[in-house]
Amino acid sequence: MRMVDVIEKKRNGNALTEEEIRYFVDGYTTGDIPDYQVSALMMAVYFQGMSDKETAVLTQAMVDSGETIDLSSIQGHKVDKHSTGGVGDKISFLVGPMVASVGVPVAKMSGRGLGHTGGTIDKLESISGFNVEITKDEFIANVNKNKLAVAGQTGNLAPADKKLYALRDVTATVDSIPLIAGSIMSKKIASGADSIVLDVKTGSGAFMKTLEDSEALAREMVAIGKNLGRNTIAVISDMNQPLGYEVGNANEIREAVEVLQGAKVNDLRELSLELSAHMAVLAKVFPDYDAAYKQIEENIDNGKAFEAFRTFVAAQGGDVAMIDDLSLLPSAPYAVEVKAQEEGYVNAIDAASIGVAAMYLGAGRATKESEINHGVGISLKKKIGDHVKAGETLLVLHSEEEEPKDSTEKALQAYEISSGKPDDLPLIYKVIR
Ligand code: URA
């Protein structure tokens, strides 16, 4: 087989065979096929697309390019949750203990954050002693015992995706639905889940800005899951503003714990209940969504979900005193209020700008080598639809500096104030099965 023929076939709009897809994925992973030919193929895919069948084969070939995690020694049906990424997204800390509290095993491999969205692992490390570098045996034993464990991504999962993603990033071929869908799903499938619930974000702070694109991505990922024998559901949820009120590492742990203890932060409670209920149904722990939702909500109100989080933190070496007394979590010395310059209604909050403002404070990494500061972050005081007077506080920056100029400017830019009250935004747009 010659790579030039594969490129030409796709360029002309024809579907590639399994053999052709495996040929270029394997050849690229081993280094036998050069960047320039794979770049040309990625551009051809960008313009010509891929069928569901081709996308599923591409995904499986990327899974097969490296290790896969074998979770078969965990009892029960393992369901993973994946978010396409957003600012203030602390949903994993909610759904993990919520579904664990009803007996669904959650074995989660998570990453660190780069850029303006923080990573799950960084956030958990706000809790002193919390250890994500557990061995595979500890990971599995913890899930069997407590139904919940989180480990940093180890091993060589989907190395073909790693190489292809780096290439796409510099050849303007990231925004291709089949390529994004295959990339995300290859990592989920290599991580060993039996079923997958996807939280596909839509809006200004999301990877996909329009509902149409988000839905296309969701449908493609659900199709891959089905084709590769994983039950997959996608919930399309709003990311036109940060989720909840807190952004930053310790800030997000604090808010998640409050919600687990029953705080009615509506978007967080609602979205995590929705995702958890789908997970519990896929795990066959409940016959239907309503029964799952009701029991999980009850487990928030009776303290079982919070207890599952405590047990999980203790099992991974975290200081539970910090969870019982949230004021012990890391915090920054200065609380700098950013005030509205005019009266009106909050019409928009650009989540990406809030994420960048938090990164400037030190909550995220500008480069892979940057050190995270767990105590800094942002507390939003006003969200879309809220009325604000001139001089009233829009948000608070938790900072190491008395006058964090860049973050203040960036955070202020994120807010759009208008004279009329905007329409309410839906939290959940669609569920794709
Ligand atoms: N996230 C991924 O993991 N892959 C993509 O292609 C885009 C976003």
Coordinates of C-alpha atoms and ligand atoms in Angstrom, one line a residue:
M1 CA 0.0 0.0 0.0
R2 CA 1.2 3.5 -0.7
M3 CA 0.3 6.5 1.5
V4 CA -0.1 8.7 -1.5
D5 CA -2.9 6.5 -2.8
V6 CA -4.7 6.7 0.6
I7 CA -4.4 10.5 0.5
E8 CA -5.7 10.7 -3.0
K9 CA -8.7 8.4 -2.3
K10 CA -9.8 10.5 0.6
R11 CA -9.1 13.8 -1.3
N12 CA -11.5 12.5 -3.9
G13 CA -14.2 11.9 -1.3
N14 CA -14.1 8.1 -1.1
A15 CA -14.4 6.1 2.1
L16 CA -11.2 4.4 3.3
T17 CA -11.1 0.7 4.1
E18 CA -10.2 -0.7 7.5
E19 CA -6.9 -1.8 6.0
E20 CA -6.1 1.7 4.7
I21 CA -7.0 3.3 8.0
R22 CA -4.9 0.9 10.1
Y23 CA -2.0 1.3 7.6
F24 CA -1.7 5.1 8.1
V25 CA -2.4 5.0 11.9
D26 CA 0.2 2.2 12.5
G27 CA 2.7 3.7 10.1
Y28 CA 2.4 7.2 11.7
T29 CA 2.7 5.8 15.2
T30 CA 5.9 3.9 14.3
G31 CA 7.3 6.9 12.4
D32 CA 7.3 5.1 9.0
I33 CA 4.9 7.6 7.5
P34 CA 6.1 11.2 7.7
D35 CA 4.3 14.2 9.1
Y36 CA 3.7 15.8 5.7
Q37 CA 1.8 12.9 4.3
V38 CA -0.4 12.5 7.4
S39 CA -0.9 16.3 7.4
A40 CA -2.3 16.1 3.8
L41 CA -4.5 13.2 4.8
M42 CA -5.9 15.1 7.8
M43 CA -6.7 18.0 5.6
A44 CA -8.5 15.7 3.1
V45 CA -10.5 14.3 6.1
Y46 CA -11.2 17.9 7.2
F47 CA -12.8 18.6 3.8
Q48 CA -14.3 15.3 2.9
G49 CA -15.3 13.9 6.3
M50 CA -15.5 10.3 7.3
S51 CA -18.4 7.9 7.5
D52 CA -19.5 6.5 10.9
K53 CA -17.8 3.2 10.0
E54 CA -14.5 4.9 9.0
T55 CA -14.6 7.0 12.3
A56 CA -15.2 3.8 14.4
V57 CA -12.3 2.0 12.6
L58 CA -10.0 5.1 13.1
T59 CA -10.9 5.1 16.8
Q60 CA -10.2 1.4 17.3
A61 CA -6.9 1.7 15.4
M62 CA -5.9 4.5 17.8
V63 CA -6.9 2.4 20.8
D64 CA -4.9 -0.5 19.4
S65 CA -1.8 1.7 18.9
G66 CA -1.0 1.5 22.7
E67 CA -1.9 0.0 26.0
T68 CA -5.5 -0.4 27.2
I69 CA -6.5 -0.5 30.8
D70 CA -8.0 -3.8 31.8
L71 CA -10.7 -3.2 34.4
S72 CA -12.2 -6.7 34.3
S73 CA -11.2 -7.4 37.9
I74 CA -13.6 -4.6 39.0
Q75 CA -16.9 -6.1 39.9
G76 CA -19.9 -4.5 38.1
H77 CA -20.5 -2.5 35.0
K78 CA -18.0 0.4 34.8
V79 CA -19.3 3.7 33.5
D80 CA -17.1 6.6 32.7
K81 CA -18.1 10.2 32.4
H82 CA -16.3 12.6 30.1
S83 CA -16.7 16.3 29.6
T84 CA -15.5 18.1 26.5
G85 CA -14.2 20.8 28.8
G86 CA -15.4 24.0 30.4
V87 CA -14.6 26.6 32.9
G88 CA -15.6 25.9 36.5
D89 CA -16.4 22.3 35.5
K90 CA -16.3 20.4 38.8
I91 CA -18.9 17.9 37.8
S92 CA -16.6 14.9 38.1
F93 CA -16.3 15.6 41.9
L94 CA -20.1 15.4 42.1
V95 CA -21.0 12.5 39.8
G96 CA -18.2 10.3 41.1
P97 CA -19.5 10.1 44.7
M98 CA -23.1 10.4 43.6
V99 CA -23.1 7.3 41.5
A100 CA -20.6 5.5 43.9
S101 CA -23.2 6.1 46.6
V102 CA -25.7 3.9 44.7
G103 CA -23.2 1.2 43.9
V104 CA -21.9 2.1 40.5
P105 CA -18.2 1.5 40.2
V106 CA -16.2 4.5 38.9
A107 CA -12.6 4.0 37.9
K108 CA -11.5 7.3 36.5
M109 CA -8.3 8.2 34.8
S110 CA -7.8 11.9 34.6
G111 CA -5.4 14.4 33.3
R112 CA -3.8 17.7 34.4
G113 CA -4.9 21.0 33.0
L114 CA -3.2 23.0 30.3
G115 CA -4.3 26.5 29.4
H116 CA -7.4 28.0 30.8
T117 CA -9.3 24.9 31.9
G118 CA -8.0 23.2 35.1
G119 CA -7.5 19.5 35.3
T120 CA -9.3 17.1 37.6
I121 CA -6.0 15.9 39.1
D122 CA -4.8 19.4 39.8
K123 CA -8.0 20.2 41.6
L124 CA -7.9 17.1 43.8
E125 CA -4.3 17.9 44.7
S126 CA -5.7 21.0 46.5
I127 CA -6.4 18.5 49.3
S128 CA -3.2 17.9 51.1
G129 CA -1.8 14.4 50.9
F130 CA -4.2 13.4 48.0
N131 CA -2.3 10.9 45.9
V132 CA -3.2 10.2 42.3
E133 CA -0.1 8.2 41.6
I134 CA -1.5 5.0 43.0
T135 CA -0.6 1.6 41.6
K136 CA -2.9 -0.3 39.3
D137 CA -3.6 -2.8 42.1
E138 CA -4.5 0.0 44.6
F139 CA -6.7 1.7 42.0
I140 CA -8.6 -1.5 41.4
A141 CA -8.8 -2.4 45.1
N142 CA -10.1 1.1 45.9
V143 CA -12.9 0.8 43.2
N144 CA -13.9 -2.6 44.4
K145 CA -14.0 -1.4 48.0
N146 CA -15.3 2.2 47.8
K147 CA -16.7 2.2 44.2
L148 CA -14.6 5.3 43.4
A149 CA -10.9 6.0 42.6
V150 CA -9.2 8.6 40.4
A151 CA -5.7 8.0 39.0
G152 CA -3.4 10.2 36.9
Q153 CA -3.2 9.0 33.4
T154 CA -0.3 6.5 33.2
G155 CA 0.8 4.1 30.6
N156 CA 0.8 4.7 26.9
L157 CA -2.9 5.1 26.1
A158 CA -3.7 5.8 22.4
P159 CA -0.2 7.1 21.4
A160 CA -1.5 7.5 17.8
D161 CA -4.0 10.0 19.1
K162 CA -1.3 11.9 20.9
K163 CA 0.8 12.2 17.7
L164 CA -2.1 13.0 15.5
Y165 CA -3.5 15.6 17.8
A166 CA -0.1 17.4 18.0
L167 CA 0.0 17.3 14.2
R168 CA -3.6 18.6 13.8
D169 CA -2.9 21.4 16.2
V170 CA -0.3 22.9 13.9
T171 CA -2.0 22.1 10.6
A172 CA -5.4 23.7 11.2
T173 CA -7.2 20.3 11.2
V174 CA -8.3 20.2 14.8
D175 CA -11.9 21.3 14.1
S176 CA -13.0 18.2 12.2
I177 CA -15.9 16.4 13.9
P178 CA -14.8 12.8 13.1
L179 CA -11.2 13.6 14.1
I180 CA -12.3 15.2 17.4
A181 CA -14.8 12.4 18.1
G182 CA -12.3 9.7 17.4
S183 CA -9.7 11.4 19.5
I184 CA -11.9 11.7 22.6
M185 CA -13.4 8.3 22.3
S186 CA -10.1 6.5 21.7
K187 CA -8.9 7.6 25.1
K188 CA -12.1 6.7 26.8
I189 CA -12.2 3.2 25.3
A190 CA -8.5 2.6 26.1
S191 CA -9.3 3.5 29.7
G192 CA -11.5 0.4 29.9
A193 CA -15.0 1.7 30.5
D194 CA -18.0 -0.5 29.6
S195 CA -20.3 2.4 29.1
I196 CA -19.7 6.1 28.6
V197 CA -21.7 9.2 29.5
L198 CA -20.5 12.3 27.6
D199 CA -21.1 15.9 28.7
V200 CA -20.8 17.8 25.5
K201 CA -20.5 21.5 26.2
T202 CA -21.9 24.1 23.9
G203 CA -21.6 27.9 23.9
S204 CA -19.0 30.7 24.1
G205 CA -16.8 28.9 26.6
A206 CA -16.9 25.5 24.8
F207 CA -14.9 23.9 22.2
M208 CA -18.1 23.8 20.1
K209 CA -19.7 27.2 20.0
T210 CA -23.0 26.3 18.3
L211 CA -25.7 23.8 19.2
E212 CA -25.5 22.4 15.7
D213 CA -21.8 21.6 16.0
S214 CA -22.1 20.3 19.5
E215 CA -24.9 18.0 18.4
A216 CA -22.9 16.7 15.4
L217 CA -20.0 15.9 17.7
A218 CA -22.3 14.3 20.2
R219 CA -23.9 12.1 17.5
E220 CA -20.6 11.1 16.1
M221 CA -19.2 10.0 19.6
V222 CA -22.4 8.1 20.4
A223 CA -22.1 6.4 17.0
I224 CA -18.5 5.4 17.7
G225 CA -19.5 4.0 21.1
K226 CA -22.3 1.9 19.5
N227 CA -20.0 0.7 16.7
L228 CA -17.4 -0.4 19.2
G229 CA -19.7 -2.0 21.7
R230 CA -19.9 0.6 24.4
N231 CA -23.2 2.0 25.4
T232 CA -22.8 5.7 25.0
I233 CA -25.1 8.7 25.9
A234 CA -24.3 12.3 25.3
V235 CA -25.9 15.2 27.2
I236 CA -25.4 18.6 25.5
S237 CA -25.1 21.2 28.2
D238 CA -24.6 24.9 28.4
M239 CA -21.1 26.5 28.6
N240 CA -22.1 30.1 27.8
Q241 CA -20.8 31.0 31.3
P242 CA -18.8 29.2 33.9
L243 CA -20.5 26.3 35.8
G244 CA -21.4 27.2 39.3
Y245 CA -19.8 30.2 41.0
E246 CA -16.2 29.1 41.7
V247 CA -13.2 28.8 39.4
G248 CA -9.8 27.6 40.5
N249 CA -8.5 24.4 42.2
A250 CA -9.4 24.6 45.9
N251 CA -12.3 26.9 45.1
E252 CA -13.9 24.2 42.9
I253 CA -13.3 21.4 45.5
R254 CA -15.0 23.7 48.1
E255 CA -18.0 24.4 45.9
A256 CA -18.4 20.7 44.9
V257 CA -18.3 19.6 48.5
E258 CA -21.0 22.2 49.4
V259 CA -23.2 20.8 46.6
L260 CA -22.6 17.2 47.9
Q261 CA -23.7 18.5 51.3
G262 CA -27.0 19.8 49.7
A263 CA -26.2 23.4 48.6
K264 CA -28.6 24.3 45.9
V265 CA -26.2 25.7 43.3
N266 CA -28.8 24.9 40.6
D267 CA -26.7 24.3 37.5
L268 CA -24.2 22.1 39.4
R269 CA -26.8 20.1 41.2
E270 CA -29.1 19.7 38.1
L271 CA -26.4 18.7 35.6
S272 CA -24.7 16.3 38.0
L273 CA -28.0 14.6 38.8
E274 CA -28.8 14.3 35.1
L275 CA -25.4 12.8 34.2
S276 CA -25.4 10.5 37.3
A277 CA -28.9 9.2 36.6
H278 CA -27.8 8.3 33.0
M279 CA -24.7 6.6 34.4
A280 CA -26.6 4.6 36.9
V281 CA -29.1 3.4 34.3
L282 CA -26.3 2.4 31.9
A283 CA -24.7 0.5 34.8
K284 CA -28.0 -1.4 35.1
V285 CA -28.3 -0.4 38.8
F286 CA -31.8 1.2 38.1
P287 CA -34.4 0.2 35.6
D288 CA -35.1 3.8 34.5
Y289 CA -33.8 7.4 34.7
D290 CA -36.5 8.6 37.1
A291 CA -35.8 5.9 39.7
A292 CA -32.1 6.6 39.4
Y293 CA -32.5 10.4 39.7
K294 CA -34.7 10.1 42.7
Q295 CA -32.4 7.8 44.6
I296 CA -29.3 9.8 43.8
E297 CA -31.0 13.0 44.9
E298 CA -32.0 11.3 48.1
N299 CA -28.4 10.3 48.6
I300 CA -27.3 13.9 48.5
D301 CA -30.0 14.9 51.0
N302 CA -29.2 12.0 53.4
G303 CA -25.5 12.5 53.3
K304 CA -24.5 9.3 51.5
A305 CA -23.0 11.1 48.5
F306 CA -20.9 13.3 50.7
E307 CA -19.8 10.3 52.7
A308 CA -18.7 8.6 49.5
F309 CA -16.5 11.6 48.7
R310 CA -15.0 11.6 52.2
T311 CA -14.2 7.8 51.9
F312 CA -12.7 8.3 48.5
V313 CA -10.4 11.2 49.7
A314 CA -9.3 9.2 52.8
A315 CA -8.6 6.1 50.6
Q316 CA -6.2 8.2 48.4
G317 CA -4.3 9.7 51.4
G318 CA -6.1 13.1 51.4
D319 CA -6.6 15.1 54.5
V320 CA -10.3 14.6 55.4
A321 CA -10.1 17.4 57.9
M322 CA -10.0 19.8 54.9
I323 CA -13.2 18.3 53.6
D324 CA -15.0 18.6 56.9
D325 CA -13.8 22.1 57.4
L326 CA -13.5 23.7 54.0
S327 CA -11.7 26.8 55.4
L328 CA -8.6 24.6 55.8
L329 CA -8.3 24.2 52.0
P330 CA -5.6 26.4 50.5
S331 CA -6.6 30.0 50.1
A332 CA -5.0 33.1 48.7
P333 CA -4.0 36.2 50.9
Y334 CA -6.0 38.8 48.9
A335 CA -9.6 38.9 48.0
V336 CA -9.9 41.6 45.3
E337 CA -13.4 42.7 44.3
V338 CA -14.0 43.5 40.7
K339 CA -16.9 46.0 40.3
A340 CA -19.4 46.8 37.6
Q341 CA -18.8 50.0 35.8
E342 CA -22.4 50.4 34.8
E343 CA -25.9 49.4 35.9
G344 CA -27.8 46.8 34.0
Y345 CA -28.3 43.0 33.6
V346 CA -25.5 40.6 33.0
N347 CA -26.1 39.6 29.4
A348 CA -23.0 37.4 28.8
I349 CA -20.0 36.1 30.7
D350 CA -17.3 34.8 28.5
A351 CA -16.2 31.7 30.3
A352 CA -12.9 31.4 28.4
S353 CA -11.9 34.9 29.6
I354 CA -12.8 34.0 33.2
G355 CA -10.6 30.9 32.7
V356 CA -7.7 33.0 31.4
A357 CA -8.1 35.5 34.3
A358 CA -7.9 32.5 36.7
M359 CA -4.8 31.2 34.8
Y360 CA -3.1 34.7 35.2
L361 CA -3.7 34.4 39.0
G362 CA -1.9 31.0 38.9
A363 CA -4.8 28.6 38.9
G364 CA -3.9 27.1 35.5
R365 CA -0.7 26.4 33.5
A366 CA 0.5 28.8 30.8
T367 CA 3.0 26.1 29.8
K368 CA 3.4 22.4 30.6
E369 CA 6.2 23.4 33.2
S370 CA 4.1 26.0 35.0
E371 CA 3.4 25.4 38.7
I372 CA -0.2 25.5 39.9
N373 CA -1.2 27.6 42.8
H374 CA -4.1 25.7 44.5
G375 CA -5.3 28.6 46.6
V376 CA -5.9 31.3 43.9
G377 CA -9.1 31.5 41.9
I378 CA -12.3 33.4 41.2
S379 CA -15.7 33.6 42.9
L380 CA -18.4 34.9 40.6
K381 CA -21.0 37.0 42.4
K382 CA -23.2 37.7 39.4
K383 CA -24.2 35.4 36.6
I384 CA -26.2 35.8 33.4
G385 CA -29.6 37.4 34.1
D386 CA -28.6 39.0 37.4
H387 CA -29.2 42.7 37.9
V388 CA -26.1 44.7 38.9
K389 CA -25.7 48.4 40.0
A390 CA -22.7 50.4 39.1
G391 CA -20.0 49.8 41.8
E392 CA -21.5 46.5 42.8
T393 CA -19.1 43.5 42.9
L394 CA -19.2 41.2 39.8
L395 CA -16.6 38.8 41.0
V396 CA -13.8 38.3 43.6
L397 CA -10.2 37.5 42.6
H398 CA -8.4 35.3 45.2
S399 CA -4.9 36.5 44.5
E400 CA -1.3 36.4 45.7
E401 CA -1.0 40.0 44.7
E402 CA -2.8 43.0 46.2
E403 CA -3.5 44.4 42.7
P404 CA -3.6 41.7 40.1
K405 CA -3.9 44.0 37.1
D406 CA -4.0 41.6 34.2
S407 CA -6.6 39.3 35.8
T408 CA -8.8 42.2 36.8
E409 CA -8.8 43.5 33.2
K410 CA -9.4 40.1 31.7
A411 CA -12.2 39.3 34.2
L412 CA -13.9 42.6 33.6
Q413 CA -13.8 42.1 29.9
A414 CA -15.6 38.8 30.4
Y415 CA -18.8 40.6 31.5
E416 CA -21.3 42.1 29.1
I417 CA -23.9 44.3 30.8
S418 CA -27.1 45.3 28.9
S419 CA -30.1 47.4 29.8
G420 CA -32.7 44.6 29.2
K421 CA -32.9 41.3 31.1
P422 CA -31.7 38.4 28.8
D423 CA -33.8 35.3 28.2
D424 CA -33.0 32.4 30.6
L425 CA -30.5 29.9 29.0
P426 CA -31.3 26.2 29.1
L427 CA -28.8 24.2 31.2
I428 CA -29.4 21.0 29.2
Y429 CA -30.2 21.3 25.5
K430 CA -30.5 17.7 24.4
V431 CA -29.7 14.1 25.2
I432 CA -28.4 12.0 22.3
R433 CA -28.5 8.2 22.5
Ligands
URA1 N1 -10.0 17.0 22.8 C1 -9.4 15.8 22.4 O1 -9.1 15.0 23.2 N2 -9.2 15.6 21.1 C2 -9.5 16.5 20.2 O2 -9.3 16.3 19.0 C3 -10.1 17.7 20.6 C4 -10.4 17.9 21.9

